[in-house]
Amino acid sequence: RHYVPRISVVRALLTSHADNVFFDPPESVEELEITRNNLMLPPSNINELLEIKADRRKLAPLVCKFCHRKLALTEQHIRCLCEQRFCKKHRLPAAHLCGIDYKQTGRSRITKENPKVSEGGYHKAREE
């Protein structure tokens, strides 16, 4: 006579094993709490979705988008060109892996602000 475990126990074991295989374990208790707080069931209707989005927008300026650290009041008003807010440690584009090309945006801004002068300068001086 063999012991057959209940299906719910087997499912729980498989689920926890699958989670360990696919997801890296948290490195600290804070990271564990952050991941637990970010997990939720999908909304069942559009009203719930809008409520969740509104709650997320309220919390957005309060935490760093890279490390989820709570931001000081002065840090909440500083935005990167990628429209995200970061702490002092991740404020620089290289620190938070920013996708914005700062050199190209600077070049395009210079070309827009300083249009090329045509029919002037050297050609005008030679005609005399």
mmCIF file of N, CA and C in Angstrom:
data_model
loop_
_atom_site.group_PDB
_atom_site.id
_atom_site.type_symbol
_atom_site.label_atom_id
_atom_site.label_comp_id
_atom_site.label_asym_id
_atom_site.label_seq_id
_atom_site.Cartn_x
_atom_site.Cartn_y
_atom_site.Cartn_z
ATOM 1 N N ARG A 1 0.848 -1.176 0.000
ATOM 2 C CA ARG A 1 0.000 0.000 0.000
ATOM 3 C C ARG A 1 0.890 1.234 0.000
ATOM 4 N N HIS A 2 0.699 2.095 -0.994
ATOM 5 C CA HIS A 2 1.519 3.289 -1.156
ATOM 6 C C HIS A 2 0.762 4.530 -0.717
ATOM 7 N N TYR A 3 1.520 5.468 -0.191
ATOM 8 C CA TYR A 3 0.932 6.752 0.213
ATOM 9 C C TYR A 3 0.822 7.657 -1.016
ATOM 10 N N VAL A 4 -0.376 8.140 -1.277
ATOM 11 C CA VAL A 4 -0.605 9.051 -2.399
ATOM 12 C C VAL A 4 -0.908 10.428 -1.816
ATOM 13 N N PRO A 5 -0.050 11.412 -2.064
ATOM 14 C CA PRO A 5 -0.299 12.741 -1.492
ATOM 15 C C PRO A 5 -1.501 13.406 -2.153
ATOM 16 N N ARG A 6 -2.089 14.298 -1.426
ATOM 17 C CA ARG A 6 -3.230 15.032 -1.964
ATOM 18 C C ARG A 6 -2.779 15.933 -3.103
ATOM 19 N N ILE A 7 -3.697 16.206 -3.989
ATOM 20 C CA ILE A 7 -3.378 16.997 -5.177
ATOM 21 C C ILE A 7 -2.957 18.414 -4.805
ATOM 22 N N SER A 8 -3.595 19.014 -3.805
ATOM 23 C CA SER A 8 -3.252 20.383 -3.427
ATOM 24 C C SER A 8 -1.815 20.476 -2.913
ATOM 25 N N VAL A 9 -1.363 19.454 -2.192
ATOM 26 C CA VAL A 9 0.009 19.450 -1.690
ATOM 27 C C VAL A 9 0.988 19.337 -2.853
ATOM 28 N N VAL A 10 0.667 18.484 -3.805
ATOM 29 C CA VAL A 10 1.532 18.309 -4.973
ATOM 30 C C VAL A 10 1.589 19.603 -5.776
ATOM 31 N N ARG A 11 0.447 20.242 -5.973
ATOM 32 C CA ARG A 11 0.416 21.511 -6.712
ATOM 33 C C ARG A 11 1.244 22.576 -6.007
ATOM 34 N N ALA A 12 1.135 22.650 -4.689
ATOM 35 C CA ALA A 12 1.903 23.644 -3.936
ATOM 36 C C ALA A 12 3.396 23.386 -4.084
ATOM 37 N N LEU A 13 3.797 22.130 -4.029
ATOM 38 C CA LEU A 13 5.213 21.803 -4.192
ATOM 39 C C LEU A 13 5.696 22.137 -5.597
ATOM 40 N N LEU A 14 4.894 21.800 -6.597
ATOM 41 C CA LEU A 14 5.279 22.101 -7.974
ATOM 42 C C LEU A 14 5.351 23.599 -8.213
ATOM 43 N N THR A 15 4.395 24.333 -7.667
ATOM 44 C CA THR A 15 4.374 25.780 -7.866
ATOM 45 C C THR A 15 5.587 26.434 -7.222
ATOM 46 N N SER A 16 5.910 26.045 -5.991
ATOM 47 C CA SER A 16 7.067 26.653 -5.336
ATOM 48 C C SER A 16 8.359 26.262 -6.050
ATOM 49 N N HIS A 17 8.438 25.030 -6.540
ATOM 50 C CA HIS A 17 9.629 24.610 -7.284
ATOM 51 C C HIS A 17 9.725 25.378 -8.601
ATOM 52 N N ALA A 18 8.610 25.556 -9.293
ATOM 53 C CA ALA A 18 8.611 26.293 -10.560
ATOM 54 C C ALA A 18 9.006 27.745 -10.328
ATOM 55 N N ASP A 19 8.540 28.340 -9.242
ATOM 56 C CA ASP A 19 8.917 29.721 -8.923
ATOM 57 C C ASP A 19 10.421 29.830 -8.692
ATOM 58 N N ASN A 20 10.986 28.866 -7.989
ATOM 59 C CA ASN A 20 12.424 28.901 -7.723
ATOM 60 C C ASN A 20 13.241 28.712 -8.991
ATOM 61 N N VAL A 21 12.701 27.959 -9.942
ATOM 62 C CA VAL A 21 13.422 27.724 -11.188
ATOM 63 C C VAL A 21 13.391 28.960 -12.073
ATOM 64 N N PHE A 22 12.235 29.605 -12.193
ATOM 65 C CA PHE A 22 12.077 30.707 -13.135
ATOM 66 C C PHE A 22 12.443 32.071 -12.573
ATOM 67 N N PHE A 23 12.372 32.255 -11.274
ATOM 68 C CA PHE A 23 12.629 33.558 -10.682
ATOM 69 C C PHE A 23 13.826 33.476 -9.742
ATOM 70 N N ASP A 24 14.661 34.495 -9.795
ATOM 71 C CA ASP A 24 15.789 34.551 -8.870
ATOM 72 C C ASP A 24 15.271 34.816 -7.467
ATOM 73 N N PRO A 25 15.822 34.169 -6.460
ATOM 74 C CA PRO A 25 15.366 34.426 -5.093
ATOM 75 C C PRO A 25 15.757 35.842 -4.671
ATOM 76 N N PRO A 26 14.952 36.469 -3.821
ATOM 77 C CA PRO A 26 15.281 37.826 -3.377
ATOM 78 C C PRO A 26 16.563 37.841 -2.558
ATOM 79 N N GLU A 27 17.312 38.929 -2.704
ATOM 80 C CA GLU A 27 18.590 39.033 -2.002
ATOM 81 C C GLU A 27 18.441 39.571 -0.588
ATOM 82 N N SER A 28 17.333 40.237 -0.306
ATOM 83 C CA SER A 28 17.134 40.781 1.034
ATOM 84 C C SER A 28 15.654 40.713 1.388
ATOM 85 N N VAL A 29 15.364 40.975 2.642
ATOM 86 C CA VAL A 29 13.976 40.982 3.104
ATOM 87 C C VAL A 29 13.215 42.137 2.453
ATOM 88 N N GLU A 30 13.893 43.275 2.262
ATOM 89 C CA GLU A 30 13.248 44.426 1.621
ATOM 90 C C GLU A 30 12.832 44.084 0.196
ATOM 91 N N GLU A 31 13.704 43.403 -0.532
ATOM 92 C CA GLU A 31 13.387 43.025 -1.906
ATOM 93 C C GLU A 31 12.220 42.039 -1.939
ATOM 94 N N LEU A 32 12.168 41.139 -0.968
ATOM 95 C CA LEU A 32 11.061 40.197 -0.871
ATOM 96 C C LEU A 32 9.749 40.936 -0.644
ATOM 97 N N GLU A 33 9.752 41.915 0.256
ATOM 98 C CA GLU A 33 8.548 42.699 0.520
ATOM 99 C C GLU A 33 8.112 43.486 -0.713
ATOM 100 N N ILE A 34 9.062 44.036 -1.447
ATOM 101 C CA ILE A 34 8.737 44.799 -2.655
ATOM 102 C C ILE A 34 8.066 43.899 -3.682
ATOM 103 N N THR A 35 8.619 42.711 -3.891
ATOM 104 C CA THR A 35 8.021 41.808 -4.877
ATOM 105 C C THR A 35 6.649 41.326 -4.425
ATOM 106 N N ARG A 36 6.479 41.095 -3.137
ATOM 107 C CA ARG A 36 5.156 40.683 -2.650
ATOM 108 C C ARG A 36 4.127 41.794 -2.816
ATOM 109 N N ASN A 37 4.533 43.036 -2.588
ATOM 110 C CA ASN A 37 3.602 44.152 -2.727
ATOM 111 C C ASN A 37 3.250 44.426 -4.182
ATOM 112 N N ASN A 38 4.150 44.098 -5.106
ATOM 113 C CA ASN A 38 3.894 44.361 -6.516
ATOM 114 C C ASN A 38 3.038 43.286 -7.178
ATOM 115 N N LEU A 39 2.882 42.127 -6.537
ATOM 116 C CA LEU A 39 2.063 41.061 -7.105
ATOM 117 C C LEU A 39 0.600 41.300 -6.782
ATOM 118 N N MET A 40 -0.255 41.110 -7.784
ATOM 119 C CA MET A 40 -1.691 41.261 -7.555
ATOM 120 C C MET A 40 -2.446 40.475 -8.617
ATOM 121 N N LEU A 41 -3.704 40.226 -8.357
ATOM 122 C CA LEU A 41 -4.552 39.565 -9.340
ATOM 123 C C LEU A 41 -4.924 40.558 -10.428
ATOM 124 N N PRO A 42 -5.139 40.089 -11.647
ATOM 125 C CA PRO A 42 -5.531 41.018 -12.709
ATOM 126 C C PRO A 42 -6.928 41.568 -12.446
ATOM 127 N N PRO A 43 -7.184 42.811 -12.845
ATOM 128 C CA PRO A 43 -8.506 43.400 -12.608
ATOM 129 C C PRO A 43 -9.572 42.693 -13.436
ATOM 130 N N SER A 44 -10.776 42.610 -12.870
ATOM 131 C CA SER A 44 -11.862 41.909 -13.563
ATOM 132 C C SER A 44 -12.644 42.831 -14.490
ATOM 133 N N ASN A 45 -12.587 44.144 -14.244
ATOM 134 C CA ASN A 45 -13.283 45.076 -15.141
ATOM 135 C C ASN A 45 -12.459 46.350 -15.304
ATOM 136 N N ILE A 46 -12.937 47.235 -16.159
ATOM 137 C CA ILE A 46 -12.188 48.451 -16.490
ATOM 138 C C ILE A 46 -12.111 49.414 -15.302
ATOM 139 N N ASN A 47 -13.133 49.435 -14.457
ATOM 140 C CA ASN A 47 -13.117 50.344 -13.303
ATOM 141 C C ASN A 47 -12.005 49.974 -12.315
ATOM 142 N N GLU A 48 -11.840 48.676 -12.077
ATOM 143 C CA GLU A 48 -10.755 48.241 -11.193
ATOM 144 C C GLU A 48 -9.396 48.599 -11.784
ATOM 145 N N LEU A 49 -9.275 48.448 -13.095
ATOM 146 C CA LEU A 49 -8.021 48.791 -13.762
ATOM 147 C C LEU A 49 -7.703 50.272 -13.600
ATOM 148 N N LEU A 50 -8.697 51.124 -13.771
ATOM 149 C CA LEU A 50 -8.487 52.566 -13.621
ATOM 150 C C LEU A 50 -8.120 52.934 -12.189
ATOM 151 N N GLU A 51 -8.729 52.255 -11.214
ATOM 152 C CA GLU A 51 -8.383 52.504 -9.810
ATOM 153 C C GLU A 51 -6.930 52.111 -9.521
ATOM 154 N N ILE A 52 -6.519 50.976 -10.050
ATOM 155 C CA ILE A 52 -5.141 50.516 -9.844
ATOM 156 C C ILE A 52 -4.161 51.490 -10.476
ATOM 157 N N LYS A 53 -4.479 51.965 -11.687
ATOM 158 C CA LYS A 53 -3.594 52.922 -12.359
ATOM 159 C C LYS A 53 -3.499 54.225 -11.577
ATOM 160 N N ALA A 54 -4.619 54.684 -11.021
ATOM 161 C CA ALA A 54 -4.607 55.916 -10.230
ATOM 162 C C ALA A 54 -3.752 55.742 -8.973
ATOM 163 N N ASP A 55 -3.870 54.593 -8.317
ATOM 164 C CA ASP A 55 -3.048 54.325 -7.132
ATOM 165 C C ASP A 55 -1.568 54.272 -7.486
ATOM 166 N N ARG A 56 -1.240 53.673 -8.621
ATOM 167 C CA ARG A 56 0.159 53.595 -9.061
ATOM 168 C C ARG A 56 0.722 54.985 -9.347
ATOM 169 N N ARG A 57 -0.094 55.854 -9.958
ATOM 170 C CA ARG A 57 0.372 57.215 -10.258
ATOM 171 C C ARG A 57 0.649 57.994 -8.979
ATOM 172 N N LYS A 58 -0.151 57.747 -7.940
ATOM 173 C CA LYS A 58 0.089 58.435 -6.673
ATOM 174 C C LYS A 58 1.407 57.990 -6.049
ATOM 175 N N LEU A 59 1.732 56.702 -6.169
ATOM 176 C CA LEU A 59 2.960 56.175 -5.583
ATOM 177 C C LEU A 59 4.185 56.421 -6.453
ATOM 178 N N ALA A 60 3.991 56.707 -7.729
ATOM 179 C CA ALA A 60 5.113 56.813 -8.670
ATOM 180 C C ALA A 60 6.182 57.813 -8.237
ATOM 181 N N PRO A 61 5.843 59.037 -7.837
ATOM 182 C CA PRO A 61 6.919 59.958 -7.478
ATOM 183 C C PRO A 61 7.556 59.669 -6.123
ATOM 184 N N LEU A 62 7.038 58.732 -5.379
ATOM 185 C CA LEU A 62 7.534 58.496 -4.031
ATOM 186 C C LEU A 62 8.692 57.508 -3.959
ATOM 187 N N VAL A 63 8.894 56.698 -5.005
ATOM 188 C CA VAL A 63 9.954 55.687 -4.957
ATOM 189 C C VAL A 63 10.844 55.776 -6.187
ATOM 190 N N CYS A 64 12.090 55.370 -6.012
ATOM 191 C CA CYS A 64 13.050 55.312 -7.114
ATOM 192 C C CYS A 64 12.632 54.181 -8.051
ATOM 193 N N LYS A 65 12.628 54.443 -9.341
ATOM 194 C CA LYS A 65 12.204 53.424 -10.300
ATOM 195 C C LYS A 65 13.222 52.308 -10.459
ATOM 196 N N PHE A 66 14.439 52.513 -10.005
ATOM 197 C CA PHE A 66 15.473 51.492 -10.163
ATOM 198 C C PHE A 66 15.570 50.594 -8.933
ATOM 199 N N CYS A 67 15.640 51.197 -7.745
ATOM 200 C CA CYS A 67 15.849 50.396 -6.527
ATOM 201 C C CYS A 67 14.630 50.396 -5.600
ATOM 202 N N HIS A 68 13.573 51.101 -5.943
ATOM 203 C CA HIS A 68 12.332 51.178 -5.157
ATOM 204 C C HIS A 68 12.544 51.778 -3.775
ATOM 205 N N ARG A 69 13.601 52.582 -3.611
ATOM 206 C CA ARG A 69 13.849 53.267 -2.345
ATOM 207 C C ARG A 69 12.952 54.492 -2.260
ATOM 208 N N LYS A 70 12.463 54.792 -1.085
ATOM 209 C CA LYS A 70 11.617 55.965 -0.908
ATOM 210 C C LYS A 70 12.439 57.223 -1.161
ATOM 211 N N LEU A 71 11.889 58.148 -1.952
ATOM 212 C CA LEU A 71 12.604 59.359 -2.325
ATOM 213 C C LEU A 71 12.346 60.477 -1.335
ATOM 214 N N ALA A 72 13.363 61.279 -1.116
ATOM 215 C CA ALA A 72 13.206 62.474 -0.288
ATOM 216 C C ALA A 72 12.366 63.488 -1.059
ATOM 217 N N LEU A 73 11.884 64.486 -0.373
ATOM 218 C CA LEU A 73 11.016 65.479 -1.001
ATOM 219 C C LEU A 73 11.721 66.193 -2.150
ATOM 220 N N THR A 74 12.989 66.506 -1.981
ATOM 221 C CA THR A 74 13.725 67.190 -3.050
ATOM 222 C C THR A 74 13.963 66.277 -4.247
ATOM 223 N N GLU A 75 14.116 64.984 -4.021
ATOM 224 C CA GLU A 75 14.355 64.038 -5.112
ATOM 225 C C GLU A 75 13.095 63.762 -5.926
ATOM 226 N N GLN A 76 11.918 64.009 -5.352
ATOM 227 C CA GLN A 76 10.667 63.699 -6.038
ATOM 228 C C GLN A 76 10.400 64.623 -7.217
ATOM 229 N N HIS A 77 11.060 65.767 -7.272
ATOM 230 C CA HIS A 77 10.789 66.735 -8.331
ATOM 231 C C HIS A 77 11.807 66.685 -9.455
ATOM 232 N N ILE A 78 12.854 65.877 -9.317
ATOM 233 C CA ILE A 78 13.883 65.785 -10.349
ATOM 234 C C ILE A 78 13.561 64.603 -11.251
ATOM 235 N N ARG A 79 13.397 64.896 -12.552
ATOM 236 C CA ARG A 79 13.086 63.852 -13.523
ATOM 237 C C ARG A 79 14.214 63.702 -14.529
ATOM 238 N N CYS A 80 14.360 62.492 -15.007
ATOM 239 C CA CYS A 80 15.290 62.215 -16.096
ATOM 240 C C CYS A 80 14.553 62.502 -17.415
ATOM 241 N N LEU A 81 15.269 62.512 -18.524
ATOM 242 C CA LEU A 81 14.613 62.688 -19.823
ATOM 243 C C LEU A 81 13.693 61.519 -20.156
ATOM 244 N N CYS A 82 13.887 60.386 -19.507
ATOM 245 C CA CYS A 82 13.007 59.237 -19.733
ATOM 246 C C CYS A 82 11.724 59.343 -18.901
ATOM 247 N N GLU A 83 11.508 60.502 -18.274
ATOM 248 C CA GLU A 83 10.293 60.818 -17.507
ATOM 249 C C GLU A 83 10.134 59.972 -16.239
ATOM 250 N N GLN A 84 11.216 59.447 -15.697
ATOM 251 C CA GLN A 84 11.174 58.681 -14.459
ATOM 252 C C GLN A 84 11.913 59.439 -13.368
ATOM 253 N N ARG A 85 11.616 59.086 -12.111
ATOM 254 C CA ARG A 85 12.283 59.711 -10.970
ATOM 255 C C ARG A 85 13.190 58.687 -10.299
ATOM 256 N N PHE A 86 14.385 59.152 -9.892
ATOM 257 C CA PHE A 86 15.376 58.259 -9.310
ATOM 258 C C PHE A 86 15.994 58.888 -8.071
ATOM 259 N N CYS A 87 16.595 58.043 -7.235
ATOM 260 C CA CYS A 87 17.296 58.519 -6.042
ATOM 261 C C CYS A 87 18.651 59.100 -6.451
ATOM 262 N N LYS A 88 19.394 59.608 -5.468
ATOM 263 C CA LYS A 88 20.700 60.219 -5.748
ATOM 264 C C LYS A 88 21.656 59.222 -6.393
ATOM 265 N N LYS A 89 21.582 57.998 -5.966
ATOM 266 C CA LYS A 89 22.500 56.976 -6.462
ATOM 267 C C LYS A 89 22.235 56.623 -7.933
ATOM 268 N N HIS A 90 20.974 56.644 -8.356
ATOM 269 C CA HIS A 90 20.608 56.236 -9.714
ATOM 270 C C HIS A 90 20.162 57.407 -10.589
ATOM 271 N N ARG A 91 20.490 58.612 -10.184
ATOM 272 C CA ARG A 91 20.053 59.807 -10.912
ATOM 273 C C ARG A 91 20.711 59.933 -12.282
ATOM 274 N N LEU A 92 21.975 59.542 -12.389
ATOM 275 C CA LEU A 92 22.698 59.663 -13.649
ATOM 276 C C LEU A 92 22.196 58.631 -14.661
ATOM 277 N N PRO A 93 22.191 58.979 -15.955
ATOM 278 C CA PRO A 93 21.661 58.068 -16.980
ATOM 279 C C PRO A 93 22.366 56.709 -17.016
ATOM 280 N N ALA A 94 23.656 56.674 -16.803
ATOM 281 C CA ALA A 94 24.378 55.397 -16.833
ATOM 282 C C ALA A 94 24.016 54.526 -15.632
ATOM 283 N N ALA A 95 23.638 55.144 -14.524
ATOM 284 C CA ALA A 95 23.330 54.391 -13.306
ATOM 285 C C ALA A 95 21.991 53.669 -13.395
ATOM 286 N N HIS A 96 21.025 54.224 -14.147
ATOM 287 C CA HIS A 96 19.726 53.557 -14.243
ATOM 288 C C HIS A 96 19.449 53.003 -15.640
ATOM 289 N N LEU A 97 20.515 52.857 -16.433
ATOM 290 C CA LEU A 97 20.423 52.256 -17.766
ATOM 291 C C LEU A 97 19.384 52.973 -18.621
ATOM 292 N N CYS A 98 19.512 54.280 -18.698
ATOM 293 C CA CYS A 98 18.563 55.116 -19.434
ATOM 294 C C CYS A 98 18.652 54.815 -20.934
ATOM 295 N N GLY A 99 17.518 54.748 -21.584
ATOM 296 C CA GLY A 99 17.472 54.460 -23.011
ATOM 297 C C GLY A 99 17.573 55.692 -23.882
ATOM 298 N N ILE A 100 17.683 56.870 -23.285
ATOM 299 C CA ILE A 100 17.760 58.114 -24.037
ATOM 300 C C ILE A 100 19.202 58.341 -24.486
ATOM 301 N N ASP A 101 19.385 58.702 -25.770
ATOM 302 C CA ASP A 101 20.708 59.031 -26.296
ATOM 303 C C ASP A 101 20.902 60.537 -26.129
ATOM 304 N N TYR A 102 21.637 60.928 -25.097
ATOM 305 C CA TYR A 102 21.799 62.340 -24.771
ATOM 306 C C TYR A 102 22.596 63.090 -25.828
ATOM 307 N N LYS A 103 23.567 62.443 -26.438
ATOM 308 C CA LYS A 103 24.358 63.115 -27.472
ATOM 309 C C LYS A 103 23.487 63.460 -28.671
ATOM 310 N N GLN A 104 22.667 62.507 -29.098
ATOM 311 C CA GLN A 104 21.823 62.745 -30.269
ATOM 312 C C GLN A 104 20.753 63.795 -29.974
ATOM 313 N N THR A 105 20.168 63.777 -28.773
ATOM 314 C CA THR A 105 19.168 64.793 -28.444
ATOM 315 C C THR A 105 19.811 66.173 -28.397
ATOM 316 N N GLY A 106 21.045 66.263 -27.907
ATOM 317 C CA GLY A 106 21.762 67.540 -27.895
ATOM 318 C C GLY A 106 22.060 68.026 -29.299
ATOM 319 N N ARG A 107 22.489 67.115 -30.172
ATOM 320 C CA ARG A 107 22.768 67.494 -31.565
ATOM 321 C C ARG A 107 21.516 67.987 -32.265
ATOM 322 N N SER A 108 20.408 67.276 -32.081
ATOM 323 C CA SER A 108 19.164 67.685 -32.748
ATOM 324 C C SER A 108 18.666 69.018 -32.199
ATOM 325 N N ARG A 109 18.851 69.262 -30.907
ATOM 326 C CA ARG A 109 18.439 70.542 -30.336
ATOM 327 C C ARG A 109 19.277 71.687 -30.907
ATOM 328 N N ILE A 110 20.566 71.466 -31.072
ATOM 329 C CA ILE A 110 21.439 72.498 -31.638
ATOM 330 C C ILE A 110 21.050 72.800 -33.081
ATOM 331 N N THR A 111 20.758 71.764 -33.869
ATOM 332 C CA THR A 111 20.382 72.006 -35.267
ATOM 333 C C THR A 111 19.044 72.723 -35.371
ATOM 334 N N LYS A 112 18.128 72.474 -34.450
ATOM 335 C CA LYS A 112 16.842 73.179 -34.478
ATOM 336 C C LYS A 112 16.998 74.638 -34.057
ATOM 337 N N GLU A 113 17.806 74.884 -33.027
ATOM 338 C CA GLU A 113 17.954 76.243 -32.503
ATOM 339 C C GLU A 113 18.849 77.118 -33.372
ATOM 340 N N ASN A 114 19.759 76.518 -34.114
ATOM 341 C CA ASN A 114 20.691 77.275 -34.950
ATOM 342 C C ASN A 114 20.521 76.872 -36.414
ATOM 343 N N PRO A 115 19.556 77.456 -37.108
ATOM 344 C CA PRO A 115 19.355 77.071 -38.510
ATOM 345 C C PRO A 115 20.539 77.507 -39.363
ATOM 346 N N LYS A 116 20.766 76.781 -40.441
ATOM 347 C CA LYS A 116 21.887 77.053 -41.328
ATOM 348 C C LYS A 116 21.581 78.305 -42.147
ATOM 349 N N VAL A 117 22.551 79.196 -42.228
ATOM 350 C CA VAL A 117 22.380 80.436 -42.982
ATOM 351 C C VAL A 117 22.752 80.142 -44.429
ATOM 352 N N SER A 118 21.836 80.444 -45.351
ATOM 353 C CA SER A 118 22.116 80.199 -46.761
ATOM 354 C C SER A 118 22.264 81.526 -47.497
ATOM 355 N N GLU A 119 23.025 81.514 -48.575
ATOM 356 C CA GLU A 119 23.252 82.698 -49.415
ATOM 357 C C GLU A 119 23.835 83.860 -48.616
ATOM 358 N N GLY A 120 24.769 83.571 -47.804
ATOM 359 C CA GLY A 120 25.390 84.645 -47.039
ATOM 360 C C GLY A 120 26.829 84.305 -46.746
ATOM 361 N N GLY A 121 27.489 85.188 -46.055
ATOM 362 C CA GLY A 121 28.841 84.921 -45.610
ATOM 363 C C GLY A 121 29.857 84.979 -46.724
ATOM 364 N N TYR A 122 30.493 83.884 -47.027
ATOM 365 C CA TYR A 122 31.618 83.814 -47.953
ATOM 366 C C TYR A 122 31.211 84.215 -49.377
ATOM 367 N N HIS A 123 30.097 83.702 -49.877
ATOM 368 C CA HIS A 123 29.668 84.002 -51.247
ATOM 369 C C HIS A 123 29.344 85.481 -51.416
ATOM 370 N N LYS A 124 28.741 86.064 -50.448
ATOM 371 C CA LYS A 124 28.367 87.470 -50.516
ATOM 372 C C LYS A 124 29.614 88.362 -50.538
ATOM 373 N N ALA A 125 30.628 87.989 -49.801
ATOM 374 C CA ALA A 125 31.849 88.788 -49.737
ATOM 375 C C ALA A 125 32.645 88.700 -51.039
ATOM 376 N N ARG A 126 32.609 87.611 -51.756
ATOM 377 C CA ARG A 126 33.388 87.428 -52.986
ATOM 378 C C ARG A 126 32.819 88.223 -54.154
ATOM 379 N N GLU A 127 31.529 88.492 -54.136
ATOM 380 C CA GLU A 127 30.904 89.180 -55.263
ATOM 381 C C GLU A 127 31.381 90.613 -55.395
ATOM 382 N N GLU A 128 31.843 91.217 -54.364
ATOM 383 C CA GLU A 128 32.253 92.619 -54.414
ATOM 384 C C GLU A 128 33.487 92.813 -55.121
#
